[in-house]
Amino acid sequence: MNFAPLPSVDVAAVPSDGFVLDVREDNEWAAGHVEGALHIPMSDFVARFGELTEAADDGRRVHVMCRVGGRSAQVTQYLVQQGVDAVNIDGGMLAWDGAGRPMVTESGDPAFVL
């Protein structure tokens, strides 16, 4: 069976107003995340898929994020199979942080990648 290469983008290519889906676990999200991102842990993803389709119902591209890119690659593949315009963010939050892209926390503490 031949699989199409997974659509992916470099962190620098994610627009500042881009739609980011963060599939990391709650503790990782709490440590630091992209402002305005939608958080659905990969472990809950299929059950909460409707939240994503609702948030992205305008057809905009979904940029899928995890810590380094493994979990987000699996979710991106699933989304593409569902007909969603989704791309995996290469390198995940580690690359995002390394590129100096902004991160926030809900607690107001300094953000970091767990």
PDB file of C-alpha atoms in Angstrom:
ATOM      1  CA  MET A   1       0.000   0.000   0.000  1.00  0.00           C
ATOM      2  CA  ASN A   2       1.298   3.442  -0.880  1.00  0.00           C
ATOM      3  CA  PHE A   3       0.817   6.272   1.598  1.00  0.00           C
ATOM      4  CA  ALA A   4       1.066   9.866   0.515  1.00  0.00           C
ATOM      5  CA  PRO A   5       3.766  11.752   2.396  1.00  0.00           C
ATOM      6  CA  LEU A   6       2.393  13.419   5.496  1.00  0.00           C
ATOM      7  CA  PRO A   7       1.779  17.133   4.970  1.00  0.00           C
ATOM      8  CA  SER A   8       4.039  19.015   7.350  1.00  0.00           C
ATOM      9  CA  VAL A   9       5.304  22.553   7.889  1.00  0.00           C
ATOM     10  CA  ASP A  10       8.211  24.184   9.651  1.00  0.00           C
ATOM     11  CA  VAL A  11       7.312  26.200  12.775  1.00  0.00           C
ATOM     12  CA  ALA A  12       8.317  29.387  10.957  1.00  0.00           C
ATOM     13  CA  ALA A  13       5.641  28.699   8.331  1.00  0.00           C
ATOM     14  CA  VAL A  14       2.760  28.651  10.836  1.00  0.00           C
ATOM     15  CA  PRO A  15       0.948  32.001  10.508  1.00  0.00           C
ATOM     16  CA  SER A  16       0.699  34.016  13.735  1.00  0.00           C
ATOM     17  CA  ASP A  17      -3.082  33.780  13.424  1.00  0.00           C
ATOM     18  CA  GLY A  18      -2.953  30.156  12.263  1.00  0.00           C
ATOM     19  CA  PHE A  19      -5.239  27.547  13.793  1.00  0.00           C
ATOM     20  CA  VAL A  20      -3.156  25.282  16.051  1.00  0.00           C
ATOM     21  CA  LEU A  21      -4.439  21.987  17.453  1.00  0.00           C
ATOM     22  CA  ASP A  22      -2.358  20.833  20.441  1.00  0.00           C
ATOM     23  CA  VAL A  23      -2.663  17.080  21.064  1.00  0.00           C
ATOM     24  CA  ARG A  24      -0.348  16.884  24.096  1.00  0.00           C
ATOM     25  CA  GLU A  25      -1.511  15.768  27.534  1.00  0.00           C
ATOM     26  CA  ASP A  26      -2.900  18.177  30.140  1.00  0.00           C
ATOM     27  CA  ASN A  27       0.351  18.552  32.106  1.00  0.00           C
ATOM     28  CA  GLU A  28       2.287  19.387  28.918  1.00  0.00           C
ATOM     29  CA  TRP A  29      -0.367  21.931  27.898  1.00  0.00           C
ATOM     30  CA  ALA A  30      -0.280  23.541  31.361  1.00  0.00           C
ATOM     31  CA  ALA A  31       3.520  24.029  31.158  1.00  0.00           C
ATOM     32  CA  GLY A  32       3.230  26.138  28.005  1.00  0.00           C
ATOM     33  CA  HIS A  33       1.253  26.302  24.762  1.00  0.00           C
ATOM     34  CA  VAL A  34       0.509  28.411  21.723  1.00  0.00           C
ATOM     35  CA  GLU A  35      -1.929  31.195  22.537  1.00  0.00           C
ATOM     36  CA  GLY A  36      -5.351  30.521  21.063  1.00  0.00           C
ATOM     37  CA  ALA A  37      -4.597  26.867  20.320  1.00  0.00           C
ATOM     38  CA  LEU A  38      -7.301  24.229  20.650  1.00  0.00           C
ATOM     39  CA  HIS A  39      -6.257  21.576  23.169  1.00  0.00           C
ATOM     40  CA  ILE A  40      -7.502  18.027  22.633  1.00  0.00           C
ATOM     41  CA  PRO A  41      -5.140  15.370  24.037  1.00  0.00           C
ATOM     42  CA  MET A  42      -4.418  12.561  21.569  1.00  0.00           C
ATOM     43  CA  SER A  43      -5.839  10.067  24.089  1.00  0.00           C
ATOM     44  CA  ASP A  44      -9.243  11.843  23.887  1.00  0.00           C
ATOM     45  CA  PHE A  45      -9.036  12.804  20.252  1.00  0.00           C
ATOM     46  CA  VAL A  46     -11.452  10.439  18.537  1.00  0.00           C
ATOM     47  CA  ALA A  47     -14.078  10.981  21.259  1.00  0.00           C
ATOM     48  CA  ARG A  48     -13.703  14.768  20.979  1.00  0.00           C
ATOM     49  CA  PHE A  49     -13.292  14.950  17.192  1.00  0.00           C
ATOM     50  CA  GLY A  50     -16.479  17.044  16.943  1.00  0.00           C
ATOM     51  CA  GLU A  51     -14.830  19.879  18.874  1.00  0.00           C
ATOM     52  CA  LEU A  52     -12.224  20.143  16.159  1.00  0.00           C
ATOM     53  CA  THR A  53     -14.651  19.996  13.242  1.00  0.00           C
ATOM     54  CA  GLU A  54     -16.712  22.699  14.942  1.00  0.00           C
ATOM     55  CA  ALA A  55     -13.670  24.930  15.513  1.00  0.00           C
ATOM     56  CA  ALA A  56     -12.392  24.415  11.949  1.00  0.00           C
ATOM     57  CA  ASP A  57     -15.763  24.462  10.197  1.00  0.00           C
ATOM     58  CA  ASP A  58     -14.650  27.423   8.092  1.00  0.00           C
ATOM     59  CA  GLY A  59     -12.312  25.047   6.273  1.00  0.00           C
ATOM     60  CA  ARG A  60      -9.139  26.698   7.511  1.00  0.00           C
ATOM     61  CA  ARG A  61      -5.945  24.705   7.762  1.00  0.00           C
ATOM     62  CA  VAL A  62      -5.305  22.873  11.034  1.00  0.00           C
ATOM     63  CA  HIS A  63      -1.683  22.955  12.269  1.00  0.00           C
ATOM     64  CA  VAL A  64      -1.238  19.923  14.528  1.00  0.00           C
ATOM     65  CA  MET A  65       1.226  20.204  17.419  1.00  0.00           C
ATOM     66  CA  CYS A  66       2.718  17.866  20.019  1.00  0.00           C
ATOM     67  CA  ARG A  67       6.078  17.876  21.801  1.00  0.00           C
ATOM     68  CA  VAL A  68       8.320  16.684  18.962  1.00  0.00           C
ATOM     69  CA  GLY A  69       5.996  15.632  16.136  1.00  0.00           C
ATOM     70  CA  GLY A  70       5.189  11.936  16.662  1.00  0.00           C
ATOM     71  CA  ARG A  71       1.702  12.126  18.155  1.00  0.00           C
ATOM     72  CA  SER A  72       0.765  15.056  15.953  1.00  0.00           C
ATOM     73  CA  ALA A  73       1.835  13.072  12.875  1.00  0.00           C
ATOM     74  CA  GLN A  74      -0.659  10.339  13.796  1.00  0.00           C
ATOM     75  CA  VAL A  75      -3.452  12.844  14.388  1.00  0.00           C
ATOM     76  CA  THR A  76      -2.598  14.707  11.158  1.00  0.00           C
ATOM     77  CA  GLN A  77      -2.823  11.438   9.225  1.00  0.00           C
ATOM     78  CA  TYR A  78      -6.231  10.723  10.785  1.00  0.00           C
ATOM     79  CA  LEU A  79      -7.492  14.242   9.968  1.00  0.00           C
ATOM     80  CA  VAL A  80      -6.307  14.057   6.359  1.00  0.00           C
ATOM     81  CA  GLN A  81      -8.170  10.743   6.018  1.00  0.00           C
ATOM     82  CA  GLN A  82     -11.291  12.546   7.299  1.00  0.00           C
ATOM     83  CA  GLY A  83     -10.885  15.187   4.603  1.00  0.00           C
ATOM     84  CA  VAL A  84      -9.574  17.917   6.929  1.00  0.00           C
ATOM     85  CA  ASP A  85      -6.865  20.291   5.632  1.00  0.00           C
ATOM     86  CA  ALA A  86      -4.303  19.400   8.305  1.00  0.00           C
ATOM     87  CA  VAL A  87      -0.524  19.684   8.514  1.00  0.00           C
ATOM     88  CA  ASN A  88       1.929  18.370  11.081  1.00  0.00           C
ATOM     89  CA  ILE A  89       4.198  20.954  12.721  1.00  0.00           C
ATOM     90  CA  ASP A  90       7.733  19.602  12.272  1.00  0.00           C
ATOM     91  CA  GLY A  91       9.590  19.386  15.567  1.00  0.00           C
ATOM     92  CA  GLY A  92       6.529  20.270  17.635  1.00  0.00           C
ATOM     93  CA  MET A  93       6.711  22.507  20.698  1.00  0.00           C
ATOM     94  CA  LEU A  94      10.454  21.977  21.077  1.00  0.00           C
ATOM     95  CA  ALA A  95      11.018  23.507  17.641  1.00  0.00           C
ATOM     96  CA  TRP A  96       8.401  26.201  18.339  1.00  0.00           C
ATOM     97  CA  ASP A  97      10.211  27.209  21.529  1.00  0.00           C
ATOM     98  CA  GLY A  98      13.602  26.928  19.818  1.00  0.00           C
ATOM     99  CA  ALA A  99      12.425  29.315  17.097  1.00  0.00           C
ATOM    100  CA  GLY A 100      11.417  31.831  19.752  1.00  0.00           C
ATOM    101  CA  ARG A 101       7.720  31.636  18.876  1.00  0.00           C
ATOM    102  CA  PRO A 102       5.484  32.903  21.704  1.00  0.00           C
ATOM    103  CA  MET A 103       4.045  30.556  24.316  1.00  0.00           C
ATOM    104  CA  VAL A 104       1.625  31.181  27.169  1.00  0.00           C
ATOM    105  CA  THR A 105       0.318  29.491  30.305  1.00  0.00           C
ATOM    106  CA  GLU A 106      -3.090  29.798  31.906  1.00  0.00           C
ATOM    107  CA  SER A 107      -1.459  30.295  35.318  1.00  0.00           C
ATOM    108  CA  GLY A 108       0.639  33.255  34.202  1.00  0.00           C
ATOM    109  CA  ASP A 109       3.847  31.368  35.056  1.00  0.00           C
ATOM    110  CA  PRO A 110       6.697  31.468  32.510  1.00  0.00           C
ATOM    111  CA  ALA A 111       5.933  29.006  29.711  1.00  0.00           C
ATOM    112  CA  PHE A 112       8.217  26.075  28.971  1.00  0.00           C
ATOM    113  CA  VAL A 113       8.059  22.815  27.051  1.00  0.00           C
ATOM    114  CA  LEU A 114       7.522  19.802  29.287  1.00  0.00           C
TER     115      LEU A 114
END
